[in-house]
Short mmCIF file of N, CA, C and O in Angstrom, two decimals:
data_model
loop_
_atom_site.label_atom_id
_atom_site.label_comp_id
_atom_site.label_asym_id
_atom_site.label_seq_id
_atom_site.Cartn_x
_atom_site.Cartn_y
_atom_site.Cartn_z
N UNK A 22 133.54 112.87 114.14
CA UNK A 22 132.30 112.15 113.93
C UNK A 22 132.60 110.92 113.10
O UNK A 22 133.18 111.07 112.02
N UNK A 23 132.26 109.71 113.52
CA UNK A 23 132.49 108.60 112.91
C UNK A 23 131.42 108.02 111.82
O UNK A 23 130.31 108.36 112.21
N UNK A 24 131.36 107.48 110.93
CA UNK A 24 130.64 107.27 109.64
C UNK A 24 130.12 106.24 110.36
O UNK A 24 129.05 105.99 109.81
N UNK A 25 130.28 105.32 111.49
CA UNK A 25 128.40 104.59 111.67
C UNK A 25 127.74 106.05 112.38
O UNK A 25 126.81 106.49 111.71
N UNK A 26 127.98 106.66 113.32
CA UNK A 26 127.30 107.94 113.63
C UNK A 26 126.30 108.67 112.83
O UNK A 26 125.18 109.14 113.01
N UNK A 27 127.16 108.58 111.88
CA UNK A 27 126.18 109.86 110.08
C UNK A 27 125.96 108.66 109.57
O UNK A 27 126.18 108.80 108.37
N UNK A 28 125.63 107.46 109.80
CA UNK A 28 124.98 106.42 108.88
C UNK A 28 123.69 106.41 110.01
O UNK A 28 122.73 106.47 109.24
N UNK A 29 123.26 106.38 111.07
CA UNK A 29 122.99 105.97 112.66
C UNK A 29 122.21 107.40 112.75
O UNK A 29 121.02 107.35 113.07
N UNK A 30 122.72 108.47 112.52
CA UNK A 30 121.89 109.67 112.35
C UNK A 30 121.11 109.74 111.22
O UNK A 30 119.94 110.13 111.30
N UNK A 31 121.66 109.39 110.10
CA UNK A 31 120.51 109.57 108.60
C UNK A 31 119.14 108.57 109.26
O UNK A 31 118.06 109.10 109.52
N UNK A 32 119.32 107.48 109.40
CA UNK A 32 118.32 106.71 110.05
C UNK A 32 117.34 106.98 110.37
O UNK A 32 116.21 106.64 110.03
N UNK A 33 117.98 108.01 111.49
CA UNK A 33 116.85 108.70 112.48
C UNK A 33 115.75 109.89 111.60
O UNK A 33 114.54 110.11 111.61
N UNK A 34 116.83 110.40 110.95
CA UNK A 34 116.44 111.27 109.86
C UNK A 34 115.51 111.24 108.78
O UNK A 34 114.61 112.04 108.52
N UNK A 35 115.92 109.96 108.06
CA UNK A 35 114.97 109.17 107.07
C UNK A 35 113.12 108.29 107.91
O UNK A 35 111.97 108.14 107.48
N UNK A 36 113.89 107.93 109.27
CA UNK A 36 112.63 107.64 109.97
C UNK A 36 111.43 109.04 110.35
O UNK A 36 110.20 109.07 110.21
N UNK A 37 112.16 109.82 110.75
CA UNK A 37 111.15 110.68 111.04
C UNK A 37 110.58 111.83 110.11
O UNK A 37 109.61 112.54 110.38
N UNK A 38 111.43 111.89 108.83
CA UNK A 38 110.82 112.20 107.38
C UNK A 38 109.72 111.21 106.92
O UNK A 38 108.69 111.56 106.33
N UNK A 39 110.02 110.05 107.22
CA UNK A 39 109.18 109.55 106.79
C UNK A 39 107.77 109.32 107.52
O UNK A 39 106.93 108.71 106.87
N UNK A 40 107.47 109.69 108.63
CA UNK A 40 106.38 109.74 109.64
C UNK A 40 105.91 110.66 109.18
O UNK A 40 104.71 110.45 108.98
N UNK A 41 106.36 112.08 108.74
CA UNK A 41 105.94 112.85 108.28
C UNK A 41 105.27 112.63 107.58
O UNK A 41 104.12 113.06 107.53
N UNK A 42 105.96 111.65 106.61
CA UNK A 42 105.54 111.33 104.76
C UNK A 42 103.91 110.73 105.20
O UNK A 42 102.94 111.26 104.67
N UNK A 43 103.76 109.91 105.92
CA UNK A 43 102.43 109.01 106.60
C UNK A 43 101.45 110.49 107.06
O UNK A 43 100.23 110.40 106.87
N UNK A 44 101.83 111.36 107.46
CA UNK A 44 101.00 111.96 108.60
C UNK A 44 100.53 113.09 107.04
O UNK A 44 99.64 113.94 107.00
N UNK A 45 101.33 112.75 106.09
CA UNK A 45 100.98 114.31 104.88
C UNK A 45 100.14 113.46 104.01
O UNK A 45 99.67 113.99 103.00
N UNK A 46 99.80 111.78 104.35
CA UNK A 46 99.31 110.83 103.25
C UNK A 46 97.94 110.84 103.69
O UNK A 46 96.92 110.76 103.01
N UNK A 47 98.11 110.98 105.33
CA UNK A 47 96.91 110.90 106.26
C UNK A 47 95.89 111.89 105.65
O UNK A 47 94.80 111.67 105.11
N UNK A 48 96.48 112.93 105.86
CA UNK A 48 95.89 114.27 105.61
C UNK A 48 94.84 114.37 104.35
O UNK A 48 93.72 114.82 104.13
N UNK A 49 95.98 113.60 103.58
CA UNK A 49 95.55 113.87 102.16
C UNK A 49 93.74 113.15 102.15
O UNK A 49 92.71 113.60 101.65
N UNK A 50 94.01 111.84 102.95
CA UNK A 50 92.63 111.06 102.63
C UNK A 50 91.90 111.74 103.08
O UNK A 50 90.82 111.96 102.54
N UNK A 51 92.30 112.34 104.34
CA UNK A 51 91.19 113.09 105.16
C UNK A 51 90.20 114.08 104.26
O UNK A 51 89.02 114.24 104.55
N UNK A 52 90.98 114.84 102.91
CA UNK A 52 91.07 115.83 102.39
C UNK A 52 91.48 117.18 102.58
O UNK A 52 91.14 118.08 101.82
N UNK A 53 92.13 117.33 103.48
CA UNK A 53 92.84 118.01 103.60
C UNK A 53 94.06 118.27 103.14
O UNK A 53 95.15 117.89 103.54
N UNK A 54 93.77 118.96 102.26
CA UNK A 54 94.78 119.11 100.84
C UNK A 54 96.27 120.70 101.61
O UNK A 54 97.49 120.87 101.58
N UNK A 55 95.41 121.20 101.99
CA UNK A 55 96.14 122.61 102.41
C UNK A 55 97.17 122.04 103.59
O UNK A 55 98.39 122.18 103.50
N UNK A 56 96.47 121.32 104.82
CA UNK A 56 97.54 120.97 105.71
C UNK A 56 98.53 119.44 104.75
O UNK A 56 99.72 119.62 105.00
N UNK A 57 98.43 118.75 104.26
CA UNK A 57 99.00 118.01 103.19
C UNK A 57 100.28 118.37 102.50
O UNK A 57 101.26 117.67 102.29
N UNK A 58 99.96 120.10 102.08
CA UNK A 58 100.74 120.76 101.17
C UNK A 58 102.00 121.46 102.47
O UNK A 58 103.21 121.65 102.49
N UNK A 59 101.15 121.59 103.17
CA UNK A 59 102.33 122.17 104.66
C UNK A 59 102.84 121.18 104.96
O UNK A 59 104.05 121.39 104.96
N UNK A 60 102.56 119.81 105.33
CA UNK A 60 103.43 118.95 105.73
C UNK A 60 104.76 118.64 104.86
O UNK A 60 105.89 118.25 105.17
N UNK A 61 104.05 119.04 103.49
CA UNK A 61 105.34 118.50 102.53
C UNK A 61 106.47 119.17 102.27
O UNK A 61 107.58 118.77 101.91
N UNK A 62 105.80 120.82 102.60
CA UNK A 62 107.00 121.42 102.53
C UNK A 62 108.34 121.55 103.59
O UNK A 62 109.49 121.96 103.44
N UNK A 63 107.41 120.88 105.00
CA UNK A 63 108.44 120.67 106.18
C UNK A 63 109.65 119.45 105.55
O UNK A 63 110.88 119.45 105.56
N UNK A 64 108.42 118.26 104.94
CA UNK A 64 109.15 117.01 104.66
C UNK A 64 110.30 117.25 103.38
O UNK A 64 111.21 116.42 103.37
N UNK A 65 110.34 118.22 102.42
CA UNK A 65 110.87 118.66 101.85
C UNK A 65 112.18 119.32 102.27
O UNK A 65 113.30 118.90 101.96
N UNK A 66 111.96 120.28 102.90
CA UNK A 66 112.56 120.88 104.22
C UNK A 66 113.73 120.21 105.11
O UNK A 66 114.68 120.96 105.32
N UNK A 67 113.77 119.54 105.39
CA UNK A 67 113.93 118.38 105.92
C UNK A 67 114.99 117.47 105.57
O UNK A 67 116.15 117.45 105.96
N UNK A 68 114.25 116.58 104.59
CA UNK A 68 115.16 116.04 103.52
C UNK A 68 115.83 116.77 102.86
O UNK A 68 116.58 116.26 102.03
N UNK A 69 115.79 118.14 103.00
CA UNK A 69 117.25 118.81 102.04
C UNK A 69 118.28 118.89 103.01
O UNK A 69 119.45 118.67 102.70
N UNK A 70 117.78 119.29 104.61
CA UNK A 70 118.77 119.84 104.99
C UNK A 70 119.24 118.41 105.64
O UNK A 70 120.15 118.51 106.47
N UNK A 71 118.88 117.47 105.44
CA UNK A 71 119.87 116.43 105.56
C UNK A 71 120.75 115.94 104.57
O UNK A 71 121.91 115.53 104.59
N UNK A 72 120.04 116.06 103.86
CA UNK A 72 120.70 115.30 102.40
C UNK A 72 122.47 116.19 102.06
O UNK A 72 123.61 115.76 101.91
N UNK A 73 121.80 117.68 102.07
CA UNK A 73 122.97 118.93 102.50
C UNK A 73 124.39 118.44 103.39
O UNK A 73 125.57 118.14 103.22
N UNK A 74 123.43 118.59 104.37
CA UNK A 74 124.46 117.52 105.69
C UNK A 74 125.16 116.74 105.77
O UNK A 74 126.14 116.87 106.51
N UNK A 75 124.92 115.50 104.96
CA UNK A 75 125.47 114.35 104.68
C UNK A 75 126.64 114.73 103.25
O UNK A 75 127.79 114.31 103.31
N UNK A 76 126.24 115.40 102.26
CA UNK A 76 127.24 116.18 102.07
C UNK A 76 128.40 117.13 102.41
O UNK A 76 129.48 117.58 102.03
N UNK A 77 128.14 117.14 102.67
CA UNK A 77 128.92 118.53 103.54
C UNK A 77 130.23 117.38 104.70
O UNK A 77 131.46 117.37 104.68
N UNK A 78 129.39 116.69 105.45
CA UNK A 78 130.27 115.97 105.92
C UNK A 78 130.63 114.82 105.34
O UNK A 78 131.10 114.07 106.19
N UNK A 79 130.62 114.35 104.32
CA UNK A 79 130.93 113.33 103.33
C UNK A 79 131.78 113.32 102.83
O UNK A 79 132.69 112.51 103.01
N UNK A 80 131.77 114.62 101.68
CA UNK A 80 132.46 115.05 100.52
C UNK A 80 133.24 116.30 100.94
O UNK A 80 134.23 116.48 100.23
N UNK A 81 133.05 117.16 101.86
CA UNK A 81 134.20 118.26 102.52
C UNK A 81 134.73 118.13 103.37
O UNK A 81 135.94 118.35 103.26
N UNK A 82 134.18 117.66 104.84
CA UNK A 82 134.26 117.31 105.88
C UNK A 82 134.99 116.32 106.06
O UNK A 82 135.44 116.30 107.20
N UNK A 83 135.31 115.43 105.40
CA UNK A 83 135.58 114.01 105.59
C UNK A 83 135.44 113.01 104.49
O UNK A 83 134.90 111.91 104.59
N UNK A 84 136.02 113.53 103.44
CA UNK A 84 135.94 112.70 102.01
C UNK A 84 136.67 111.38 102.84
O UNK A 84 137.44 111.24 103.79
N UNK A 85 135.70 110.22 101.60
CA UNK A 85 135.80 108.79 102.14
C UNK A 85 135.89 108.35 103.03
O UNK A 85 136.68 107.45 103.28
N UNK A 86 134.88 108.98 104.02
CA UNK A 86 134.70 108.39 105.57
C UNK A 86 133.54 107.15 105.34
O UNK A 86 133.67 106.11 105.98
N UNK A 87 132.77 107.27 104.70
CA UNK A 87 131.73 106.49 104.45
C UNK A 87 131.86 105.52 103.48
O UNK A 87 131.03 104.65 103.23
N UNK A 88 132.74 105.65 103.05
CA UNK A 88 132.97 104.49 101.87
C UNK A 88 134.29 103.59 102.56
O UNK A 88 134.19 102.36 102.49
N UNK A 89 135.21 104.02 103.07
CA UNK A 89 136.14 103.22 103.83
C UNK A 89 135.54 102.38 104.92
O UNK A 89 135.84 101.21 105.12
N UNK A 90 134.58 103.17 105.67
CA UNK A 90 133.92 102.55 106.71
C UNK A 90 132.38 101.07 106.21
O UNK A 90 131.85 100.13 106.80
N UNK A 91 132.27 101.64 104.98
CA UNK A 91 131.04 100.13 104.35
C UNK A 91 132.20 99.36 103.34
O UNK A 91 131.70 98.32 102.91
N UNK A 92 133.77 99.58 102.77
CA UNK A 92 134.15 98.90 102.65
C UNK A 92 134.60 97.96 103.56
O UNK A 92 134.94 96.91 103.01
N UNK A 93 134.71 97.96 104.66
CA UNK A 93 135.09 96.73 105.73
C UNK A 93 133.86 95.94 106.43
O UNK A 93 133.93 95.25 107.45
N UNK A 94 132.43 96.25 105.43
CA UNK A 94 131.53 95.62 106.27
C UNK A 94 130.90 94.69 105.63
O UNK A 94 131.13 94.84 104.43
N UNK A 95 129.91 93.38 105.91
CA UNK A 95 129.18 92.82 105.24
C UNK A 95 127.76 92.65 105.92
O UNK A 95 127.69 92.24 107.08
N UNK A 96 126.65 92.99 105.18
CA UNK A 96 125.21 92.63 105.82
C UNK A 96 124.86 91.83 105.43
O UNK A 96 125.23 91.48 104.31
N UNK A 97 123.68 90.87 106.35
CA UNK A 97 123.28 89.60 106.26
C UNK A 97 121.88 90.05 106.18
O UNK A 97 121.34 90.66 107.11
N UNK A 98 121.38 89.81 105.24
CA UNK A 98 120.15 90.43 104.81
C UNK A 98 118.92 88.47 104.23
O UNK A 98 118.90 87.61 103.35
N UNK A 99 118.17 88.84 105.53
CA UNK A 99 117.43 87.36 105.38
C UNK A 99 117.41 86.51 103.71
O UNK A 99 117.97 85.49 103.31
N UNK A 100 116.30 87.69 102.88
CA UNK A 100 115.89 87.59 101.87
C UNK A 100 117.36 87.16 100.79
O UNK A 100 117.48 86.17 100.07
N UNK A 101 118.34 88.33 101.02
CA UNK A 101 119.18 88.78 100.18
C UNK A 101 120.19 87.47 100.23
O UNK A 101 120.09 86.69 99.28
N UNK A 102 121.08 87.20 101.18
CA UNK A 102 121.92 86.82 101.87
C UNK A 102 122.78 87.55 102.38
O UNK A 102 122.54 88.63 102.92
N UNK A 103 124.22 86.86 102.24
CA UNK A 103 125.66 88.15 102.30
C UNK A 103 125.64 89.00 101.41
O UNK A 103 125.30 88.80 100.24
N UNK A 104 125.95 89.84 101.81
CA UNK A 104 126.56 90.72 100.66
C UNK A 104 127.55 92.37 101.46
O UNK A 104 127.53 92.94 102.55
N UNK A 105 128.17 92.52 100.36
CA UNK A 105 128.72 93.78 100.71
C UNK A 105 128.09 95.00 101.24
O UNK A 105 127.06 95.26 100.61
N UNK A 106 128.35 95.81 102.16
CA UNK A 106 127.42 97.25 102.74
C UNK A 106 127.77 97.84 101.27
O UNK A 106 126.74 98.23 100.72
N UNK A 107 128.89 98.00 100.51
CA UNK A 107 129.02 98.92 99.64
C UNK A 107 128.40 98.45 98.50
O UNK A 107 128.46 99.31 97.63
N UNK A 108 127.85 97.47 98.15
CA UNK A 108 126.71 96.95 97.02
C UNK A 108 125.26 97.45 97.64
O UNK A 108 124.40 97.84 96.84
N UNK A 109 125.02 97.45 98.87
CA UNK A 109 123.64 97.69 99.76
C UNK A 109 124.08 99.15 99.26
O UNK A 109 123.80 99.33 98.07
N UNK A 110 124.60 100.07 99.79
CA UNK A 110 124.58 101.55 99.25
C UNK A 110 124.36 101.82 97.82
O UNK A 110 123.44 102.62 97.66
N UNK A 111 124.96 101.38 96.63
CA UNK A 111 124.57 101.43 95.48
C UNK A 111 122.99 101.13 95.45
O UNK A 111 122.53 102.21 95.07
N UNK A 112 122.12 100.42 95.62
CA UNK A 112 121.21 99.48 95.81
C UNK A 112 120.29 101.28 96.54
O UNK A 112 119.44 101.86 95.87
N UNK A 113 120.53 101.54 97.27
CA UNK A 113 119.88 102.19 98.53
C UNK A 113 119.91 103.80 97.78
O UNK A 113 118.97 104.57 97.56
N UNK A 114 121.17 103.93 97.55
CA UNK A 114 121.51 105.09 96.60
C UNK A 114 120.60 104.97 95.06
O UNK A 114 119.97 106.01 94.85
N UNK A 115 120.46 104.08 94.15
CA UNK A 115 119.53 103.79 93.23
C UNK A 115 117.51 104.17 93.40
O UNK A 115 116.70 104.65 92.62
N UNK A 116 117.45 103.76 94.45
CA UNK A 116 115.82 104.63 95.29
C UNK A 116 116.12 105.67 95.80
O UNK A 116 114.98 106.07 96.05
N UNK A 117 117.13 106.84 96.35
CA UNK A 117 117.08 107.52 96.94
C UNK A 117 117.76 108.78 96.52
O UNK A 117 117.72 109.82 97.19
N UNK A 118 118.34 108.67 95.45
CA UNK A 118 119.01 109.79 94.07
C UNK A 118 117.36 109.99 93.03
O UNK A 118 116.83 111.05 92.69
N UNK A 119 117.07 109.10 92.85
CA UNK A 119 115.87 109.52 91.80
C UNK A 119 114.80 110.34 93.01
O UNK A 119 114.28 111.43 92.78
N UNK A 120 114.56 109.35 94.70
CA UNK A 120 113.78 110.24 94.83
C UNK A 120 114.12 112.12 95.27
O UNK A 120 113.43 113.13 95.14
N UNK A 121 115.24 111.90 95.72
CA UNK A 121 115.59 113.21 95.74
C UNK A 121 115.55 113.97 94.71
O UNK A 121 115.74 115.13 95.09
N UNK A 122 115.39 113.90 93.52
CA UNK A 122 115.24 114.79 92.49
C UNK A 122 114.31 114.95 92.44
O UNK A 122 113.98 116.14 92.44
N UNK A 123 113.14 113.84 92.36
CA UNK A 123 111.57 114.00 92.27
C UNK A 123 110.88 114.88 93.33
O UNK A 123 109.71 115.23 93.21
N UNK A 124 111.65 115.22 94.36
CA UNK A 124 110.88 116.12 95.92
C UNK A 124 110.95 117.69 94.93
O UNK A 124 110.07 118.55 94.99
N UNK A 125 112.09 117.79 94.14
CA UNK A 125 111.76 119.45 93.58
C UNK A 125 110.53 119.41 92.48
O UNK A 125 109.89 120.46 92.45
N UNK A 126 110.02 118.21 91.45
CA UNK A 126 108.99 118.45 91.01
C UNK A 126 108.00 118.00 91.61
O UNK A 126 106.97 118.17 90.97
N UNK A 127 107.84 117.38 92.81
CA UNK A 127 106.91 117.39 93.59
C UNK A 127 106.04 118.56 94.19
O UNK A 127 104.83 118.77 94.30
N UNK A 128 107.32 119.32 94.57
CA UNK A 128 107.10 120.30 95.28
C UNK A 128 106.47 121.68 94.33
O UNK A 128 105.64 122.46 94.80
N UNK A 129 107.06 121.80 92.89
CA UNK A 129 106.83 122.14 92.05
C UNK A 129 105.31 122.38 91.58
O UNK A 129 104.62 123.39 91.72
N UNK A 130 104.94 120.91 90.88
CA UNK A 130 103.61 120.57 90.92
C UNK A 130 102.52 120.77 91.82
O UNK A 130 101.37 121.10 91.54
N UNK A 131 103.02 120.53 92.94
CA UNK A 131 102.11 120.84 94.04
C UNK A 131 101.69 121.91 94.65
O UNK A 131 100.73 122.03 95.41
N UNK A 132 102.91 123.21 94.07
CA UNK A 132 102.97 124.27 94.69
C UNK A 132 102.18 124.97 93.31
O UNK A 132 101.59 125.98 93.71
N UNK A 133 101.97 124.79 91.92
CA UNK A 133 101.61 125.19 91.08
C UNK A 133 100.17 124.66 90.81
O UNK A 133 99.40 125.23 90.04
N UNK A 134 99.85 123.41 91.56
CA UNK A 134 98.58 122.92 91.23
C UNK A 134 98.37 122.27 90.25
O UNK A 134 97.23 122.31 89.79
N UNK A 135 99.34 121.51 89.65
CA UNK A 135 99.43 120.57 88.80
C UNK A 135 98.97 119.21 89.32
O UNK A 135 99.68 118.30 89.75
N UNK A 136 97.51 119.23 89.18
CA UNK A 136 97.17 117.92 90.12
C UNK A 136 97.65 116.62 89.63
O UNK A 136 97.88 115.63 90.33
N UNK A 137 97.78 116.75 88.27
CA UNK A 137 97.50 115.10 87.57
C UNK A 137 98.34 115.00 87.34
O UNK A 137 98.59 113.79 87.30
N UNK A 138 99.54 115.84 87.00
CA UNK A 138 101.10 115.36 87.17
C UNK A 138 101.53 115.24 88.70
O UNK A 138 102.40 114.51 89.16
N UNK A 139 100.98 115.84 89.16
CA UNK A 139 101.72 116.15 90.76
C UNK A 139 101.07 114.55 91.54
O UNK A 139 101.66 114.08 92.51
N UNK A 140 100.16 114.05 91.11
CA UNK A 140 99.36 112.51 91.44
C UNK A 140 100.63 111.43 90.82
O UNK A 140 101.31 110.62 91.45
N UNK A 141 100.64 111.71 89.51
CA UNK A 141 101.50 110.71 88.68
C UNK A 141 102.89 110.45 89.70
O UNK A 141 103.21 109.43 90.30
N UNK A 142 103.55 111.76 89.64
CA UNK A 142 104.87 111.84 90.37
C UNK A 142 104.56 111.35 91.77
O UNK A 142 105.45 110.58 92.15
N UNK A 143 103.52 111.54 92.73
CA UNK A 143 103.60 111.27 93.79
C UNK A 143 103.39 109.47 94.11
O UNK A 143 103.47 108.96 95.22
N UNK A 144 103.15 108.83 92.99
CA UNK A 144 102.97 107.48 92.81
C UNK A 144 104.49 107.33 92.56
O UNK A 144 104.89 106.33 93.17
N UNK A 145 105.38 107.88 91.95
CA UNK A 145 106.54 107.22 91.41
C UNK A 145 107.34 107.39 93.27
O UNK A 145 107.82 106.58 94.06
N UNK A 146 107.15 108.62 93.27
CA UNK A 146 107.72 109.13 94.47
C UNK A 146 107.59 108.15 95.67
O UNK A 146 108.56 107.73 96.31
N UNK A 147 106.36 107.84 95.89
CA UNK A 147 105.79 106.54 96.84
C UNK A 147 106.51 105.39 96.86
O UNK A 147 106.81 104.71 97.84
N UNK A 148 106.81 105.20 95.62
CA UNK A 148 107.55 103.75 95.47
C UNK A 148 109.30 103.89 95.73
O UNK A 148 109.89 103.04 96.39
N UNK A 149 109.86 104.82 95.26
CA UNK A 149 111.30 105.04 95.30
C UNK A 149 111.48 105.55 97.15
O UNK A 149 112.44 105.26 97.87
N UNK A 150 110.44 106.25 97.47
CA UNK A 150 110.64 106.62 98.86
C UNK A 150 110.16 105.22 100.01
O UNK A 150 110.16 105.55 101.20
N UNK A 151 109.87 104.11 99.77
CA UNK A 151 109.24 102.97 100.25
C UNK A 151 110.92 102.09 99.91
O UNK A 151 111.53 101.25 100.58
N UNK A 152 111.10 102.46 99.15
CA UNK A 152 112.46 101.52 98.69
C UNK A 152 114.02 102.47 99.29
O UNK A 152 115.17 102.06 99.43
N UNK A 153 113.41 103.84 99.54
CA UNK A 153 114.73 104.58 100.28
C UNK A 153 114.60 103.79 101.96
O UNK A 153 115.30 103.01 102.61
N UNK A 154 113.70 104.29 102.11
CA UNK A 154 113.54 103.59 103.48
C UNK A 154 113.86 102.48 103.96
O UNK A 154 114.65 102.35 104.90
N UNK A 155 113.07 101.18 103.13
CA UNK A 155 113.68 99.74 103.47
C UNK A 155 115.63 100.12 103.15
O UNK A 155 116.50 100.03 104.02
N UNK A 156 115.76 100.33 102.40
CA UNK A 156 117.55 100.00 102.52
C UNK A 156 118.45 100.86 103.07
O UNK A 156 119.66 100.71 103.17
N UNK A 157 117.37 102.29 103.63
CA UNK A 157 118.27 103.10 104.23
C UNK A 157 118.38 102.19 106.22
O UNK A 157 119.32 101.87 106.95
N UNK A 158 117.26 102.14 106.29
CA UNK A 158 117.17 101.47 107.25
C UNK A 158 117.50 99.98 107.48
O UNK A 158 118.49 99.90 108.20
N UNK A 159 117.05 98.86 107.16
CA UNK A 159 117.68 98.11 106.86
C UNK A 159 118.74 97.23 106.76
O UNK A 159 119.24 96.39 107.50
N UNK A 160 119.04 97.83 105.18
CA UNK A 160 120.37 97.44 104.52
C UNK A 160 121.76 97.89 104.90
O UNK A 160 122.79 97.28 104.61
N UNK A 161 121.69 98.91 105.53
CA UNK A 161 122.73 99.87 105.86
C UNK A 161 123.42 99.46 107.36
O UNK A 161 122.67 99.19 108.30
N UNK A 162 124.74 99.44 107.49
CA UNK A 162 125.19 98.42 108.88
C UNK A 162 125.60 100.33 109.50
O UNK A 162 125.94 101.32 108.86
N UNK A 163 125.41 100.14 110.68
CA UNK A 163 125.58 101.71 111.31
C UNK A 163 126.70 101.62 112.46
O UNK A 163 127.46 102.51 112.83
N UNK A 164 126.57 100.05 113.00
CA UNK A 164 127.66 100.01 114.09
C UNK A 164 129.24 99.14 113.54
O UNK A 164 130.19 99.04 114.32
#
């Protein structure tokens, strides 16, 4: 398996977690709090067993497949300009390490009924998961 492949698959991965993320936001306005709380635990779900994945073939599977493969690359990013894929990963990794930690007190809060923390966090969460997305998608060169 080649590292644009598992860069090219997270993609797909992070895209359709995140449809989720829309369809559990939907819910929420609707008020529908109960199907909300089911969506999240799929989206939770989900994002572990990728996140898992990408470990697994990263760091056991294939230590420095992914870092050899964004050291030989550069993205041209309108806003940004040039720059290195392996500065875009730091960058991408910086929104997407905090939000991965925040999905267990999300899930936490939410599963305990901690509304007004579980609101607070889901605002921080919103923003770091809005910023995983743009640079997972994005920033990230796959071919």
């Amino acid at each position: 398996m080649s590292a644009g492949l598992v860069i090219l698959i997270l993609k797909i991965a992070v895209s359709t977690v995140t449809l989720l993320w829309i369809g559990s936001m939907i819910a929420l306005a609707c008020g529908k709090t109960r199907l909300h709380g089911r969506i999240n635990i799929a989206f939770f779900a989900l994002t572990l067993t990728a996140l898992i994945g990408l470990e697994v073939i990263t760091n056991l599977i294939s230590p420095g497949m992914i870092s050899e493969f964004l050291g030989t690359r550069v993205v041209n990013i309108p806003i940004l300009g040039s720059r290195a894929a392996k500065e875009m990963l730091k960058v991408h990794l910086g929104f997407s390490m905090p939000a991965a930690g925040l999905l267990f007190v999300m899930l936490f809060t939410g599963l305990k009924h901690k509304r007004t923390f579980h609101i607070a966090a889901g605002i921080l969460f919103g923003v770091l998961w809005t910023g995983t997305f743009i640079t997972g998608i994005f920033f990230l060169p796959h071919e």
